[in-house]
């Protein structure tokens, strides 16, 4: 008879399978679900138990498939936990941020970097970025680097510019630029990834041990939110190949129990990159070998525009409060098409950042051309964020088999400003058009883009169902989706996007025993309370890897 390792009983089991069935108990062997039961106590007559069989009585709590995070930045988040927190509303003004920088400088040796993250110029009283000379006053003897909440900008002081060799004569790179004041002098604000790449090599690089610890701290937070599978959506973005090494070290050391998938930045796959001429199959094999099959390749990652709140997302129509600004594409279309075709022909699934509708259209063109030139079954290419995609854009994506990962948290965190400043009422009401995606049966998932917004699958579900902004306004009533669909977008839809629908994403016999234990059933509680449901435990391969210390399992 089969030996049982785990019994879960007295549960409200939300399977999220095709029939939306429920169960009350289940049993697990060797990390996989063996059988579900409609009764609170499972029938164990045909199975073997011993002293090592773990029994969990959930006392009516909800058991869901483990949440699948398809787009966040775990490594970046773990590192930023060590930085000065410059987010709002904790910081209401530039002066608030400068006080923190000054306090840090007093404890930091001269010449050592001071790092911060999360400031949002649109939420500060001054309605501007902290600038070079502001930071010079707060930390005259230290280089300072503070990342914008969007991740697409940073502000630095004179010491930082000096260390990076960036002078007043610096030329703006394609797709990015260095901010300047009225006199034409560098103001310290660095706009977009291509410009950030000119200072990134000079930023401090954590040691192997520090990187492992950073990822471990981030993973602990992810686990506390019921996440069992995580995709880091930009490996190599800031520090190149060392970011891949950090992920592998964290998994191999046992410090990161999450099931990891990695988007590898496109520049690492170019002719001058460490994975030049690699096929997707070869890179997948290398990742699996170097991680004992615990880290998988997700995709090749590319960018085609920036951030709406930085006016660098590429729009078809001008920004609401700045009729002369449309944003720019980061890549010229013909060259972009060639690179996407090359990655496609090498077997990579491709994920492309696209916030503005003009960038989304460009992404569709490039992917569509590759698909039509070299047809490939079930490529599952994907576009990231898709914030301002039109119905026509989504229809074309459906026709081409291109999936979407929507940055739904934007509705809450930036919805008011999109409506009043960036996009205007009509376009803002359509950001993250989930109902349109559901109507087209388009494969999609939701994401937080952590650390851009806090990691929480239940918050993303809440945002998709309620579409409430920070100021309490409903933004886009007709783009709301139901709770069941929203939950599936964080579980089985994520598994499908990851080519893993046969092993995870639902609670069914034969699938991995990856679960999130919730204090309440999100299908039954008031919609506005979904984001506040406590996570009681997270289970991966039948092992409890995180447990709520306040509301522990019985």
Coordinates of C-alpha atoms in Angstrom, one line a residue:
X1 CA 0.0 0.0 0.0
X2 CA 1.1 3.6 -0.6
X3 CA 2.6 5.4 2.3
X4 CA 1.0 8.8 3.1
X5 CA 3.3 11.7 4.1
X6 CA 0.7 14.4 4.7
X7 CA -3.0 14.5 5.6
X8 CA -5.0 17.7 5.5
X9 CA -8.5 17.4 7.0
X10 CA -11.5 19.6 8.0
X11 CA -10.6 22.0 5.2
X12 CA -12.5 24.1 2.7
X13 CA -10.6 23.0 -0.4
X14 CA -10.9 25.3 -3.4
X15 CA -9.5 23.2 -6.2
X16 CA -9.9 25.8 -9.0
X17 CA -10.2 22.9 -11.4
X18 CA -12.3 23.1 -14.6
X19 CA -15.5 22.3 -12.7
X20 CA -14.7 24.5 -9.7
X21 CA -15.2 21.6 -7.4
X22 CA -14.6 21.7 -3.7
X23 CA -13.4 19.1 -1.2
X24 CA -12.9 18.7 2.5
X25 CA -9.7 16.7 2.9
X26 CA -6.8 15.2 0.9
X27 CA -3.7 13.1 1.2
X28 CA -0.2 13.6 -0.1
X29 CA 2.6 11.2 -0.9
X30 CA 6.1 12.1 -2.1
X31 CA 5.1 15.7 -2.7
X32 CA 2.1 15.0 -4.9
X33 CA -1.6 14.9 -4.2
X34 CA -2.9 11.3 -4.1
X35 CA -6.6 11.7 -3.4
X36 CA -9.2 14.2 -2.5
X37 CA -12.3 13.5 -0.3
X38 CA -15.6 15.2 0.1
X39 CA -15.6 14.2 3.7
X40 CA -13.8 16.1 6.5
X41 CA -11.9 13.0 7.5
X42 CA -10.2 11.1 4.6
X43 CA -10.7 7.3 4.1
X44 CA -7.3 5.9 4.8
X45 CA -8.1 2.2 4.6
X46 CA -6.1 1.7 1.4
X47 CA -3.0 3.6 2.5
X48 CA -0.2 3.3 5.0
X49 CA 0.6 5.8 7.8
X50 CA 3.6 5.9 10.1
X51 CA 5.0 8.1 12.8
X52 CA 6.3 10.5 10.1
X53 CA 2.9 11.1 8.6
X54 CA 2.0 14.7 9.3
X55 CA -1.7 15.5 10.0
X56 CA -3.0 19.1 9.6
X57 CA -6.5 19.9 10.9
X58 CA -7.5 23.2 9.2
X59 CA -10.6 23.6 11.3
X60 CA -12.6 24.9 8.3
X61 CA -9.8 27.2 6.9
X62 CA -9.5 27.5 3.1
X63 CA -6.9 25.5 1.1
X64 CA -6.1 26.9 -2.3
X65 CA -3.4 26.0 -4.9
X66 CA -0.2 27.8 -4.1
X67 CA -0.1 31.2 -5.7
X68 CA 2.0 31.6 -8.8
X69 CA 3.8 34.9 -9.1
X70 CA 4.5 35.5 -12.9
X71 CA 6.2 38.9 -12.7
X72 CA 8.2 40.4 -9.8
X73 CA 11.8 41.1 -9.0
X74 CA 12.7 38.9 -6.0
X75 CA 16.5 39.7 -6.1
X76 CA 15.9 43.4 -6.4
X77 CA 13.4 43.3 -3.6
X78 CA 15.7 41.4 -1.3
X79 CA 18.5 43.9 -1.9
X80 CA 16.2 46.9 -1.4
X81 CA 15.1 45.7 2.0
X82 CA 18.6 47.0 3.1
X83 CA 18.2 50.4 1.5
X84 CA 16.7 53.6 2.8
X85 CA 12.9 53.4 2.4
X86 CA 11.9 56.5 0.5
X87 CA 8.4 55.6 -0.4
X88 CA 5.3 57.7 0.2
X89 CA 3.2 58.2 2.3
X90 CA 6.0 57.5 4.8
X91 CA 7.8 60.4 3.1
X92 CA 5.7 63.4 2.3
X93 CA 8.4 65.7 1.1
X94 CA 11.9 65.8 -0.3
X95 CA 13.0 67.1 3.1
X96 CA 11.8 63.9 4.7
X97 CA 14.0 61.9 2.3
X98 CA 17.0 64.1 2.8
X99 CA 16.7 63.7 6.6
X100 CA 17.0 59.9 6.2
X101 CA 19.9 60.3 3.8
X102 CA 21.7 62.6 6.2
X103 CA 21.1 60.2 9.1
X104 CA 22.5 57.4 7.0
X105 CA 25.5 59.5 6.0
X106 CA 26.4 60.1 9.7
X107 CA 26.8 56.3 10.1
X108 CA 28.5 55.6 6.8
X109 CA 32.2 55.9 6.1
X110 CA 33.2 58.6 3.6
X111 CA 33.3 57.3 0.1
X112 CA 30.8 54.5 0.8
X113 CA 27.6 54.3 -1.1
X114 CA 24.3 55.3 0.3
X115 CA 21.4 53.5 -1.4
X116 CA 17.7 54.3 -1.3
X117 CA 14.6 53.3 -3.1
X118 CA 10.9 53.9 -3.7
X119 CA 10.5 57.7 -3.9
X120 CA 7.6 58.9 -6.1
X121 CA 7.9 62.5 -7.3
X122 CA 4.2 62.8 -7.9
X123 CA 3.4 62.1 -4.3
X124 CA 5.9 64.5 -2.8
X125 CA 4.9 68.0 -1.7
X126 CA 7.3 69.6 -4.2
X127 CA 6.0 67.5 -7.1
X128 CA 9.5 66.9 -8.4
X129 CA 12.4 64.5 -8.1
X130 CA 15.0 64.9 -5.3
X131 CA 18.0 66.3 -7.3
X132 CA 21.8 66.2 -7.3
X133 CA 22.4 69.3 -5.2
X134 CA 19.7 68.3 -2.7
X135 CA 21.5 65.1 -2.1
X136 CA 24.9 66.8 -2.0
X137 CA 23.8 68.8 1.0
X138 CA 22.5 65.7 2.8
X139 CA 25.6 63.5 2.1
X140 CA 28.5 65.6 0.9
X141 CA 31.1 62.8 1.4
X142 CA 29.2 59.8 0.1
X143 CA 27.9 58.8 -3.3
X144 CA 24.1 58.5 -3.2
X145 CA 21.8 56.5 -5.4
X146 CA 18.0 56.5 -4.9
X147 CA 15.8 54.4 -7.2
X148 CA 12.4 55.7 -8.2
X149 CA 9.4 53.6 -7.3
X150 CA 8.8 52.7 -11.0
X151 CA 12.3 51.3 -11.3
X152 CA 12.8 53.3 -14.5
X153 CA 14.5 56.3 -12.9
X154 CA 17.0 57.1 -10.2
X155 CA 18.4 60.3 -8.6
X156 CA 22.1 60.6 -7.7
X157 CA 24.4 63.2 -6.2
X158 CA 27.6 64.7 -7.5
X159 CA 29.8 62.0 -5.8
X160 CA 27.9 59.3 -7.6
X161 CA 28.3 61.0 -11.0
X162 CA 32.0 61.5 -10.4
X163 CA 32.6 57.9 -9.5
X164 CA 30.7 56.8 -12.7
X165 CA 32.7 59.2 -14.8
X166 CA 29.5 61.0 -15.9
X167 CA 30.4 64.6 -16.8
X168 CA 28.5 67.5 -18.1
X169 CA 29.6 66.4 -21.6
X170 CA 27.8 63.1 -21.3
X171 CA 25.7 62.1 -24.4
X172 CA 22.2 60.7 -23.8
X173 CA 22.0 57.0 -24.8
X174 CA 19.2 55.9 -27.1
X175 CA 16.1 55.3 -25.1
X176 CA 17.3 57.2 -22.0
X177 CA 18.6 60.6 -20.9
X178 CA 20.2 62.5 -18.1
X179 CA 18.1 65.3 -16.6
X180 CA 19.3 68.8 -16.7
X181 CA 18.4 72.1 -15.0
X182 CA 17.5 75.4 -16.6
X183 CA 21.1 76.2 -17.0
X184 CA 21.7 72.9 -18.8
X185 CA 23.6 71.4 -15.9
X186 CA 23.1 67.8 -14.9
X187 CA 20.4 67.7 -12.2
X188 CA 21.2 64.1 -11.0
X189 CA 18.0 62.5 -12.3
X190 CA 18.6 59.5 -14.6
X191 CA 15.8 58.6 -16.9
X192 CA 15.2 55.0 -18.2
X193 CA 17.2 51.8 -18.3
X194 CA 19.7 52.7 -21.0
X195 CA 20.9 55.7 -19.0
X196 CA 20.8 53.8 -15.7
X197 CA 23.1 51.2 -17.3
X198 CA 25.8 53.8 -17.4
X199 CA 25.9 54.0 -13.6
X200 CA 24.9 50.5 -12.6
X201 CA 28.5 49.0 -13.0
X202 CA 29.7 51.4 -10.3
X203 CA 27.1 50.5 -7.7
X204 CA 28.1 48.2 -4.8
X205 CA 27.8 44.5 -5.6
X206 CA 26.7 42.3 -2.7
X207 CA 29.0 39.4 -1.9
X208 CA 27.8 35.8 -2.5
X209 CA 26.8 35.5 1.1
X210 CA 25.0 38.8 1.1
X211 CA 23.1 37.9 -2.1
X212 CA 21.9 34.6 -0.6
X213 CA 20.8 36.4 2.5
X214 CA 19.0 39.1 0.5
X215 CA 17.1 36.6 -1.5
X216 CA 16.3 34.6 1.6
X217 CA 14.7 37.7 3.2
X218 CA 12.7 38.4 0.1
X219 CA 11.6 34.8 -0.2
X220 CA 10.4 34.8 3.4
X221 CA 8.0 37.7 2.6
X222 CA 6.8 35.9 -0.6
X223 CA 6.1 32.7 1.3
X224 CA 4.1 34.7 3.9
X225 CA 1.8 35.7 1.0
X226 CA 1.1 32.1 -0.1
X227 CA 3.4 32.2 -3.1
X228 CA 4.9 28.8 -4.1
X229 CA 6.3 29.6 -7.6
X230 CA 8.0 32.8 -8.5
X231 CA 9.3 34.3 -11.7
X232 CA 12.1 36.9 -11.4
X233 CA 11.2 39.1 -14.4
X234 CA 14.6 40.6 -15.3
X235 CA 17.7 38.6 -14.3
X236 CA 20.7 40.6 -15.4
X237 CA 18.9 43.9 -15.4
X238 CA 21.2 45.8 -13.0
X239 CA 24.2 43.6 -12.3
X240 CA 24.5 41.3 -15.3
X241 CA 25.4 37.6 -14.9
X242 CA 26.1 37.9 -11.2
X243 CA 22.3 38.1 -10.6
X244 CA 21.9 34.6 -12.1
X245 CA 24.6 33.3 -9.9
X246 CA 22.9 34.8 -6.9
X247 CA 19.6 33.1 -7.7
X248 CA 21.3 29.7 -8.2
X249 CA 23.3 30.1 -5.0
X250 CA 20.2 31.0 -3.0
X251 CA 18.3 27.9 -4.2
X252 CA 21.3 25.5 -3.9
X253 CA 22.0 26.7 -0.3
X254 CA 18.4 26.0 0.7
X255 CA 17.8 29.6 1.6
X256 CA 15.2 30.0 -1.1
X257 CA 12.5 27.3 -1.0
X258 CA 10.4 28.9 -3.7
X259 CA 10.1 27.2 -7.1
X260 CA 12.0 29.7 -9.3
X261 CA 11.6 30.7 -12.9
X262 CA 13.9 33.2 -14.5
X263 CA 13.5 35.8 -17.3
X264 CA 17.0 36.3 -18.7
X265 CA 17.6 39.8 -20.0
X266 CA 18.1 40.0 -23.7
X267 CA 21.6 41.6 -23.5
X268 CA 22.9 38.4 -21.9
X269 CA 21.7 36.5 -25.0
X270 CA 23.3 38.8 -27.6
X271 CA 26.6 38.1 -29.4
X272 CA 28.7 39.8 -26.8
X273 CA 26.8 38.2 -23.9
X274 CA 27.6 35.2 -21.8
X275 CA 24.8 33.2 -23.5
X276 CA 25.6 34.1 -27.1
X277 CA 24.2 31.5 -29.5
X278 CA 22.6 29.5 -26.7
X279 CA 19.3 28.0 -27.6
X280 CA 16.5 28.0 -25.1
X281 CA 16.9 24.3 -24.7
X282 CA 20.6 24.6 -23.9
X283 CA 20.1 27.4 -21.4
X284 CA 17.2 25.5 -19.7
X285 CA 19.5 22.4 -19.5
X286 CA 22.2 24.5 -17.9
X287 CA 19.9 26.1 -15.3
X288 CA 18.4 22.7 -14.4
X289 CA 21.9 21.2 -14.0
X290 CA 23.3 24.0 -11.9
X291 CA 20.2 23.9 -9.6
X292 CA 19.5 20.2 -9.3
X293 CA 16.3 20.8 -11.3
X294 CA 15.0 23.6 -9.0
X295 CA 15.4 26.6 -11.3
X296 CA 13.8 26.8 -14.7
X297 CA 14.1 29.2 -17.7
X298 CA 11.0 31.3 -18.1
X299 CA 11.8 33.5 -21.1
X300 CA 14.1 36.0 -22.8
X301 CA 13.2 39.5 -21.4
X302 CA 13.1 42.7 -23.4
X303 CA 11.9 46.3 -23.0
X304 CA 10.2 48.5 -25.5
X305 CA 9.1 51.4 -23.4
X306 CA 9.2 52.9 -19.9
X307 CA 6.8 54.1 -17.2
X308 CA 3.5 56.0 -17.6
X309 CA 4.2 58.0 -14.5
X310 CA 7.6 59.1 -15.9
X311 CA 6.1 60.1 -19.3
X312 CA 8.4 57.4 -20.9
X313 CA 5.7 54.9 -21.7
X314 CA 5.1 55.1 -25.5
X315 CA 1.5 56.2 -26.2
X316 CA -0.5 56.6 -29.4
X317 CA -2.1 59.8 -28.1
X318 CA -0.3 62.4 -26.0
X319 CA -0.2 62.5 -22.2
X320 CA -3.3 64.1 -20.6
X321 CA -1.4 66.9 -18.8
X322 CA 1.4 67.3 -21.4
X323 CA 0.0 67.4 -24.9
X324 CA 3.5 67.5 -26.5
X325 CA 4.7 64.3 -24.9
X326 CA 4.0 60.8 -26.3
X327 CA 6.8 58.8 -24.8
X328 CA 9.3 56.9 -27.0
X329 CA 10.0 53.4 -28.1
X330 CA 13.3 52.1 -26.7
X331 CA 14.1 50.2 -29.9
X332 CA 13.8 51.1 -33.6
X333 CA 11.3 48.7 -35.0
X334 CA 13.3 47.0 -37.7
X335 CA 16.2 46.2 -35.4
X336 CA 13.7 45.2 -32.7
X337 CA 12.0 42.8 -35.2
X338 CA 15.4 41.2 -36.0
X339 CA 16.3 40.6 -32.4
X340 CA 12.9 39.2 -31.5
X341 CA 13.1 36.9 -34.6
X342 CA 16.5 35.7 -33.5
X343 CA 15.3 34.8 -30.0
X344 CA 12.2 33.2 -31.4
X345 CA 14.3 31.0 -33.8
X346 CA 16.5 30.0 -30.9
X347 CA 13.5 28.6 -29.2
X348 CA 13.0 31.2 -26.5
X349 CA 9.7 32.2 -25.1
X350 CA 9.9 36.0 -25.2
X351 CA 8.5 38.4 -22.6
X352 CA 8.4 42.1 -23.6
X353 CA 7.7 45.0 -21.3
X354 CA 5.0 47.2 -22.7
X355 CA 3.1 49.9 -20.7
X356 CA 2.0 52.3 -23.4
X357 CA -0.3 51.3 -26.2
X358 CA 2.2 52.3 -28.9
X359 CA 4.8 50.0 -27.3
X360 CA 2.2 47.2 -27.0
X361 CA 1.5 47.6 -30.7
X362 CA 5.2 47.5 -31.5
X363 CA 5.6 44.4 -29.3
X364 CA 2.7 42.7 -31.2
X365 CA 4.3 43.6 -34.5
X366 CA 7.7 42.2 -33.6
X367 CA 6.3 39.0 -32.1
X368 CA 3.7 38.6 -34.9
X369 CA 6.4 38.9 -37.6
X370 CA 8.5 36.3 -35.8
X371 CA 5.5 33.9 -35.5
X372 CA 4.5 34.3 -39.1
X373 CA 8.1 34.0 -40.4
X374 CA 8.9 31.0 -38.4
X375 CA 5.7 29.3 -37.2
X376 CA 6.1 27.5 -33.9
X377 CA 3.5 25.6 -32.0
X378 CA 2.5 26.8 -28.6
X379 CA 5.2 29.5 -28.2
X380 CA 3.2 31.3 -25.4
X381 CA 5.1 34.6 -26.0
X382 CA 4.0 37.2 -23.5
X383 CA 3.6 41.0 -23.1
X384 CA 4.3 42.4 -19.6
X385 CA 2.0 45.0 -17.9
X386 CA -0.2 45.7 -20.9
X387 CA -1.6 48.7 -19.1
X388 CA -3.1 50.7 -21.9
X389 CA -3.8 47.9 -24.4
X390 CA -6.8 48.6 -26.7
X391 CA -9.4 46.0 -27.4
X392 CA -7.9 45.7 -30.9
X393 CA -4.5 45.0 -29.4
X394 CA -5.9 42.2 -27.2
X395 CA -7.8 40.8 -30.2
X396 CA -4.5 40.6 -32.1
X397 CA -2.7 39.1 -29.2
X398 CA -5.4 36.4 -29.0
X399 CA -5.1 35.7 -32.7
X400 CA -1.3 35.3 -32.4
X401 CA -1.4 33.3 -29.2
X402 CA 0.4 36.0 -27.2
X403 CA -0.4 36.0 -23.5
X404 CA -0.7 39.0 -21.2
X405 CA 0.6 39.7 -17.6
X406 CA -1.3 42.7 -16.3
X407 CA 0.1 45.1 -13.7
X408 CA -3.3 45.3 -11.9
X409 CA -1.9 47.0 -8.8
X410 CA -1.5 50.2 -10.8
X411 CA -5.3 50.7 -10.5
X412 CA -4.9 51.3 -6.8
X413 CA -1.5 52.8 -6.5
X414 CA -1.5 55.2 -9.5
X415 CA -5.1 55.1 -10.8
X416 CA -6.0 58.6 -9.4
X417 CA -2.9 60.2 -11.0
X418 CA -3.5 58.3 -14.3
X419 CA -7.0 59.8 -14.4
X420 CA -6.0 63.3 -13.4
X421 CA -2.4 63.7 -14.7
X422 CA -1.1 61.1 -17.1
X423 CA -4.0 59.5 -19.1
X424 CA -7.2 61.4 -18.4
X425 CA -10.5 59.8 -17.3
X426 CA -11.3 57.8 -20.4
X427 CA -8.0 56.1 -20.9
X428 CA -7.4 55.7 -17.2
X429 CA -10.7 53.8 -16.8
X430 CA -9.3 51.2 -19.3
X431 CA -5.9 50.5 -17.7
X432 CA -5.4 46.8 -17.3
X433 CA -8.5 45.8 -19.3
X434 CA -9.2 42.5 -17.6
X435 CA -12.9 42.1 -18.6
X436 CA -11.9 42.5 -22.3
X437 CA -9.3 39.8 -21.8
X438 CA -11.8 37.5 -20.2
X439 CA -14.3 38.2 -23.0
X440 CA -11.6 37.2 -25.6
X441 CA -10.5 34.1 -23.6
X442 CA -7.0 35.5 -23.7
X443 CA -4.5 33.8 -21.4
X444 CA -3.5 36.3 -18.7
X445 CA -2.1 36.6 -15.3
X446 CA -1.9 39.4 -12.7
X447 CA 1.2 40.7 -11.0
X448 CA 2.5 43.2 -8.5
X449 CA 5.9 43.9 -10.1
X450 CA 7.3 43.9 -6.6
X451 CA 9.2 45.9 -5.4
X452 CA 7.3 48.5 -7.5
X453 CA 4.2 47.6 -5.4
X454 CA 4.1 45.3 -2.4
X455 CA 4.0 41.5 -3.1
X456 CA 0.5 40.1 -2.4
X457 CA -1.5 37.8 -4.7
X458 CA -4.6 38.5 -2.6
X459 CA -4.2 42.3 -3.0
X460 CA -3.9 41.8 -6.8
X461 CA -7.1 39.7 -6.7
X462 CA -8.8 42.4 -4.7
X463 CA -7.7 45.1 -7.1
X464 CA -9.0 43.1 -10.1
X465 CA -12.4 42.5 -8.5
X466 CA -12.9 46.0 -7.0
X467 CA -10.7 48.3 -9.1
X468 CA -10.6 50.9 -6.3
X469 CA -8.0 53.6 -6.3
X470 CA -6.0 55.0 -3.4
X471 CA -8.6 57.8 -3.1
X472 CA -11.5 55.3 -3.0
X473 CA -12.7 55.8 -6.6
X474 CA -13.8 52.9 -8.7
X475 CA -11.7 53.1 -11.9
X476 CA -13.2 51.3 -14.8
X477 CA -16.4 49.6 -13.5
X478 CA -16.8 47.6 -16.7
X479 CA -13.3 46.1 -16.5
X480 CA -13.9 44.4 -13.1
X481 CA -13.7 40.6 -13.1
X482 CA -15.2 38.0 -10.7
X483 CA -13.4 36.5 -7.8
X484 CA -13.1 33.0 -9.2
X485 CA -11.4 34.3 -12.4
X486 CA -9.1 36.5 -10.4
X487 CA -8.0 33.6 -8.2
X488 CA -7.4 31.5 -11.3
X489 CA -5.2 34.3 -12.8
X490 CA -2.9 33.8 -9.8
X491 CA -2.9 30.0 -9.9
X492 CA -3.9 27.9 -12.9
X493 CA -3.5 30.7 -15.5
X494 CA -0.1 31.2 -14.1
X495 CA 0.7 27.5 -14.5
X496 CA -0.5 27.6 -18.1
X497 CA 1.6 30.7 -18.8
X498 CA 4.6 28.8 -17.3
X499 CA 3.9 25.6 -19.4
X500 CA 3.3 23.8 -16.0
X501 CA -0.5 23.4 -16.0
X502 CA -0.1 19.6 -15.8
X503 CA 1.8 19.7 -12.5
X504 CA 0.5 22.7 -10.6
X505 CA -2.1 25.5 -10.5
X506 CA -5.1 23.4 -9.3
X507 CA -5.7 20.9 -6.5
X508 CA -6.1 17.7 -8.3
X509 CA -4.8 14.1 -8.0
X510 CA -1.3 13.7 -9.4
X511 CA -0.4 17.4 -9.1
X512 CA 2.2 18.9 -6.9
X513 CA 1.2 19.5 -3.3
X514 CA 1.7 23.2 -3.4
X515 CA -0.8 25.0 -1.3
X516 CA -1.8 28.3 0.3
X517 CA -3.8 28.1 3.5
X518 CA -6.1 31.1 4.1
X519 CA -8.1 32.0 7.2
X520 CA -11.2 32.7 5.1
X521 CA -12.6 31.5 1.8
X522 CA -12.2 34.4 -0.6
X523 CA -15.2 33.2 -2.7
X524 CA -17.5 33.8 0.3
X525 CA -16.2 36.9 2.1
X526 CA -17.2 40.4 1.1
X527 CA -15.2 41.5 -2.0
X528 CA -13.6 44.5 -0.2
X529 CA -12.1 42.2 2.5
X530 CA -10.2 39.9 0.2
X531 CA -6.9 41.7 0.4
X532 CA -7.0 41.4 4.2
X533 CA -7.5 37.7 4.5
X534 CA -4.6 36.3 6.7
X535 CA -2.4 33.6 5.1
X536 CA -2.0 30.8 7.7
X537 CA 0.6 28.7 5.9
X538 CA 2.4 28.0 2.7
X539 CA 3.1 24.4 1.6
X540 CA 5.5 23.3 -1.1
X541 CA 5.8 19.7 -2.2
X542 CA 3.8 18.7 0.8
X543 CA 6.2 20.4 3.3
X544 CA 5.1 23.4 5.4
X545 CA 7.7 26.0 4.5
X546 CA 6.0 29.0 6.2
X547 CA 3.5 29.3 9.0
X548 CA 1.8 32.3 10.5
X549 CA 3.1 32.7 14.0
X550 CA 0.0 34.5 15.2
X551 CA -2.5 32.2 13.7
X552 CA -0.7 28.9 13.6
X553 CA -2.0 25.7 12.1
X554 CA -3.9 23.4 14.5

